PDB file of C-alpha atoms in Angstrom:
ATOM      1  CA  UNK A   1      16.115  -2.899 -19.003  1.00  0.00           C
ATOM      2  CA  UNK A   2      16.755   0.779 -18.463  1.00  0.00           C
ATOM      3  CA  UNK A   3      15.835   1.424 -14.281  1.00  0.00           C
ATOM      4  CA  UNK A   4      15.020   4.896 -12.884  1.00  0.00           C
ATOM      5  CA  UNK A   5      17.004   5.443  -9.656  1.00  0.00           C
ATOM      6  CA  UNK A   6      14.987   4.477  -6.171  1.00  0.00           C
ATOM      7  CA  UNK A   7      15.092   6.863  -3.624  1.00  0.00           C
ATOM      8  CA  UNK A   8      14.832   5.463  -0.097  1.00  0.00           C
ATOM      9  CA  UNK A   9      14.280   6.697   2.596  1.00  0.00           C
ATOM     10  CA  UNK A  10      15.013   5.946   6.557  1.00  0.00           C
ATOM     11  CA  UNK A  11      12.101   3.951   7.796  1.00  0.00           C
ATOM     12  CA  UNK A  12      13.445   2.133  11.248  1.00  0.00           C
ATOM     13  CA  UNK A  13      16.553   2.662  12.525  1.00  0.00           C
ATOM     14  CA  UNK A  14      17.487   0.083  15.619  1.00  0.00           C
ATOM     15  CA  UNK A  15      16.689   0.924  19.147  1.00  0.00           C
ATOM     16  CA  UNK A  16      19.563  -1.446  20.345  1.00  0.00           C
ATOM     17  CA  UNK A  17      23.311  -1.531  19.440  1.00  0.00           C
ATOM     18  CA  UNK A  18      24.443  -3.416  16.365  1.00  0.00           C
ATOM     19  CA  UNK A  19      20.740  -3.768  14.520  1.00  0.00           C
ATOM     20  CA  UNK A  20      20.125  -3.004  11.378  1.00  0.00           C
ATOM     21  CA  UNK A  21      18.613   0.381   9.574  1.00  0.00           C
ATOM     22  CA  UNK A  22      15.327  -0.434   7.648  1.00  0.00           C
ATOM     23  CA  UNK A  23      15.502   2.060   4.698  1.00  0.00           C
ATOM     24  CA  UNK A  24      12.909   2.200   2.589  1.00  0.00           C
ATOM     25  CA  UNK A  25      11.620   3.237  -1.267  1.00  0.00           C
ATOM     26  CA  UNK A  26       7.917   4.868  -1.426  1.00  0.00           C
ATOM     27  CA  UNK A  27       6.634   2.190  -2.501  1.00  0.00           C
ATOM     28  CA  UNK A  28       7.298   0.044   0.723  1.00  0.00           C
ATOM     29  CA  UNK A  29       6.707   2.919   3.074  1.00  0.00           C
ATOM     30  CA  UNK A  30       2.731   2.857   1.028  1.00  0.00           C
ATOM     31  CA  UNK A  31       2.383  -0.654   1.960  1.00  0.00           C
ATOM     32  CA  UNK A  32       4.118  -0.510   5.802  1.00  0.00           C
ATOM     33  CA  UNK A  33       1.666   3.005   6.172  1.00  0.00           C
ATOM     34  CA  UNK A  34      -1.281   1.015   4.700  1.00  0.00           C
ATOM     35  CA  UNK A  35      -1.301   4.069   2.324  1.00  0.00           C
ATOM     36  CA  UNK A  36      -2.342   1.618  -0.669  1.00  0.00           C
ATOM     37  CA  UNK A  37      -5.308  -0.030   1.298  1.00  0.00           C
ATOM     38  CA  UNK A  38      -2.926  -3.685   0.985  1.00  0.00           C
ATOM     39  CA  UNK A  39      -2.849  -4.235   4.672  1.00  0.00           C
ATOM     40  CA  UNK A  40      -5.565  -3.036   7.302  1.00  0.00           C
ATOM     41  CA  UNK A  41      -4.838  -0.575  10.448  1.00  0.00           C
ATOM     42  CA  UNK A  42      -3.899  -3.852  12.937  1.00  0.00           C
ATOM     43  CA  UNK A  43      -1.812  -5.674  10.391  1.00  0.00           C
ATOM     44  CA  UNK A  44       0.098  -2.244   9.734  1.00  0.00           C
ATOM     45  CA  UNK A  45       0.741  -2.340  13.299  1.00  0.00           C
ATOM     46  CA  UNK A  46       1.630  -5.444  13.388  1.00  0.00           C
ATOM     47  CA  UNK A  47       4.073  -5.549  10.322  1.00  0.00           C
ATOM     48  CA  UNK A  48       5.836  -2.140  12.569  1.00  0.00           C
ATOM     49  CA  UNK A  49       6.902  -4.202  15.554  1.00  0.00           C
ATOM     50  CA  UNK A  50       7.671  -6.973  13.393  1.00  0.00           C
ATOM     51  CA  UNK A  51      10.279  -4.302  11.496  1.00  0.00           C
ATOM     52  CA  UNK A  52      11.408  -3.301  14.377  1.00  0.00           C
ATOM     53  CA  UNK A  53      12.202  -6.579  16.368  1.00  0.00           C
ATOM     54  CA  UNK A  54      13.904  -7.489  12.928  1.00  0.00           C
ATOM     55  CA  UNK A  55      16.299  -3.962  12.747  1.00  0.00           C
ATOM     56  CA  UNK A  56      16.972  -4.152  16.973  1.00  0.00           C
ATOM     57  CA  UNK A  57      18.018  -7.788  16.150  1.00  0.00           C
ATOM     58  CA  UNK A  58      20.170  -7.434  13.181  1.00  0.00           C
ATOM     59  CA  UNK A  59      18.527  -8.754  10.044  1.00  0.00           C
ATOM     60  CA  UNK A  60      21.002 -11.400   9.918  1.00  0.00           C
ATOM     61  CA  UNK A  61      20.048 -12.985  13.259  1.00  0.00           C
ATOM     62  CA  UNK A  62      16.737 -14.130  10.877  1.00  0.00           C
ATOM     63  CA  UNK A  63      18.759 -15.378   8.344  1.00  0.00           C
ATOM     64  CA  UNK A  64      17.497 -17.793   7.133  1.00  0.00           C
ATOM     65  CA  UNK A  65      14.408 -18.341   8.508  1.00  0.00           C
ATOM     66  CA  UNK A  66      12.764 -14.977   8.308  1.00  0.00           C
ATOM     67  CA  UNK A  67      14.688 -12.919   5.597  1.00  0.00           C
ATOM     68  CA  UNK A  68      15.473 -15.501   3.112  1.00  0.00           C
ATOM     69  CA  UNK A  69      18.123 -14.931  -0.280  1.00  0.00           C
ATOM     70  CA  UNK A  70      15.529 -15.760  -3.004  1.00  0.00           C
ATOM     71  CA  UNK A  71      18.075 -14.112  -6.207  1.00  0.00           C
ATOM     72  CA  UNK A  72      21.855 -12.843  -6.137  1.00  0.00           C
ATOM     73  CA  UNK A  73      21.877 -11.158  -3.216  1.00  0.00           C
ATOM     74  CA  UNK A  74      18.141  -9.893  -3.008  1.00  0.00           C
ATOM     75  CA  UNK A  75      16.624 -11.193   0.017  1.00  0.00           C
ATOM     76  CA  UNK A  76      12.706 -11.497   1.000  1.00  0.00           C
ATOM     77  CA  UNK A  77      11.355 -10.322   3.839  1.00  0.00           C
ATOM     78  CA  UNK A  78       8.758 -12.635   4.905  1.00  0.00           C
ATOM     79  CA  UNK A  79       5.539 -10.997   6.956  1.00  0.00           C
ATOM     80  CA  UNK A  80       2.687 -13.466   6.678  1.00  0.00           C
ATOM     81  CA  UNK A  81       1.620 -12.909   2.722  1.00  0.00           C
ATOM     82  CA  UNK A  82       3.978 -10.862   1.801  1.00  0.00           C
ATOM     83  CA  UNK A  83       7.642 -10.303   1.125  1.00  0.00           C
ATOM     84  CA  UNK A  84       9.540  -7.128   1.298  1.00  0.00           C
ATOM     85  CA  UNK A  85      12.070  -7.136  -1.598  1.00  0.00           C
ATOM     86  CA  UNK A  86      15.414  -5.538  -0.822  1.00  0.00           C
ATOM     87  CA  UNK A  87      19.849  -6.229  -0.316  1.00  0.00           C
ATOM     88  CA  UNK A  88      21.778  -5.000   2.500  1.00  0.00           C
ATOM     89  CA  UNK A  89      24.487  -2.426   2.545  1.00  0.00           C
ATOM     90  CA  UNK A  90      27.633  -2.151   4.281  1.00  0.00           C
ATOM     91  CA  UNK A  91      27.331  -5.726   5.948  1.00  0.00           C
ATOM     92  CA  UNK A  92      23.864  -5.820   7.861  1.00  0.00           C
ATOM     93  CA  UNK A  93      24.413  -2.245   9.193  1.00  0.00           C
ATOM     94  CA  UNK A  94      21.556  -1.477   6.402  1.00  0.00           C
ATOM     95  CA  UNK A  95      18.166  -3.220   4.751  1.00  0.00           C
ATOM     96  CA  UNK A  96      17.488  -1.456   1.416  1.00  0.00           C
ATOM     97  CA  UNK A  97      13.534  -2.126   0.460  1.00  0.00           C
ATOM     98  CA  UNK A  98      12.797  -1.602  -2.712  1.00  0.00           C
ATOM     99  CA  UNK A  99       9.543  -3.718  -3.642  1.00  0.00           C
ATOM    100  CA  UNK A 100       6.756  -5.709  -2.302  1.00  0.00           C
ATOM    101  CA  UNK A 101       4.200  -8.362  -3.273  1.00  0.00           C
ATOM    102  CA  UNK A 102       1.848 -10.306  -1.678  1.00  0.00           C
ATOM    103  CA  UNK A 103       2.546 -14.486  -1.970  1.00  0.00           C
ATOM    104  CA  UNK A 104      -0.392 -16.787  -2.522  1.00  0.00           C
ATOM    105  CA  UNK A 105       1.760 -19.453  -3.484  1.00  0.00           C
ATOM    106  CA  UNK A 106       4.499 -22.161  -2.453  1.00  0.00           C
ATOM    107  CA  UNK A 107       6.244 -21.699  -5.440  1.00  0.00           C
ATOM    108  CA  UNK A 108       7.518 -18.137  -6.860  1.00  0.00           C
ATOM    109  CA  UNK A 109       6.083 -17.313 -10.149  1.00  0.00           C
ATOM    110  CA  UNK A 110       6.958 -15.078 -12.769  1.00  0.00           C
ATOM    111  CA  UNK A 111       6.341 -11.994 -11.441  1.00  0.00           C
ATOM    112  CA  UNK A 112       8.069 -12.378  -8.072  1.00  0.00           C
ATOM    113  CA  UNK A 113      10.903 -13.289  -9.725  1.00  0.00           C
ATOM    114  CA  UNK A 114      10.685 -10.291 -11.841  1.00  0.00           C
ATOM    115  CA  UNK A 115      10.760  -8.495  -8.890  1.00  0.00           C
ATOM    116  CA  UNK A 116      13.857 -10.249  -7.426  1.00  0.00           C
ATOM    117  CA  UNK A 117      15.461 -10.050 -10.403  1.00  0.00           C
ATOM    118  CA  UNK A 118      14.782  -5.861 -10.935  1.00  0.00           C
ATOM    119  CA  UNK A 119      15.859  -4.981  -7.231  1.00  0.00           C
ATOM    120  CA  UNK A 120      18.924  -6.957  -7.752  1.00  0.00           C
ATOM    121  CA  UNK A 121      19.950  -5.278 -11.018  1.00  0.00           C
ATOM    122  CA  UNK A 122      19.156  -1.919  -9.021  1.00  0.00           C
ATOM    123  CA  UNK A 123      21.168  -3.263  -6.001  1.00  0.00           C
ATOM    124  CA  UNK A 124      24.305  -4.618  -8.775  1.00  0.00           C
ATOM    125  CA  UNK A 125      24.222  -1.172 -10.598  1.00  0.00           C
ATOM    126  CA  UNK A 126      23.921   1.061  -7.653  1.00  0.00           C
ATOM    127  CA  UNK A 127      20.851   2.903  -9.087  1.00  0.00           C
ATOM    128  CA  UNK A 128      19.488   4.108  -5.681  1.00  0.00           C
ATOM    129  CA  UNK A 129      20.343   6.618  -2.903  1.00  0.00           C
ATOM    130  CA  UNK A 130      19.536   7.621   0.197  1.00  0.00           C
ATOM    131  CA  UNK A 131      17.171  10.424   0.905  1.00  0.00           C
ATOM    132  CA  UNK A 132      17.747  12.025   4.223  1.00  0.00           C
TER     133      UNK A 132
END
């Protein structure tokens, strides 16, 4: 499977000491901007302060409740339905989002773990960057 590199871009960066940096590909910032008509105007707000609590925290204070490992070292971000797909960077200092689907189900099917397994072959072959 040949991948194109992801761009990412800087999404949330922690108002507190010590959190984490949400960066983020165009395809998540569609879905957190409710660009792609997934989430409404009150869940988009919603899903924001939930980012943010999550980068003033330090992702890995909601490990492994909230941000589970689901393949390699991909992790989930759960809000509600759906999961942001991504792998930190230097430690926790930084959340790389890649991909996002909504989850109707218990169990992950086929293509969620398609997803998990394509950001983590992106995150093991280092084909993204960061835009500034």
């Amino acid at each position: 499977m040949v991948l194109s590199p992801i761009q990412v871009i800087m999404a949330l960066r922690p108002q507190k000491p010590d959190g984490t940096t949400l960066w983020a590909s165009e395809k998540v910032m569609e879905l957190v901007l409710g660009i792609d008509g997934v989430i409404d105007r009150s869940q988009q707000n919603r899903t924001i302060r939930k980012l943010q609590h999550f980068c003033d925290g330090n992702f890995k204070v909601f490990l492994p409740e909230t941000i589970k490992r689901e393949f390699g070292k991909t992790f989930g971000v759960h809000l509600s339905q759906i999961r942001l797909v991504g792998f930190f960077n230097v430690g926790y200092e930084n959340f790389i989002a890649v991909d996002w689907f909504v989850k109707k189900t218990q169990q992950n099917d086929r293509r969620m773990n398609a997803i998990y397994e394509k950001v983590d072959k992106i995150r093991e072959t280092g084909q993204w960057q960061k835009v500034k």
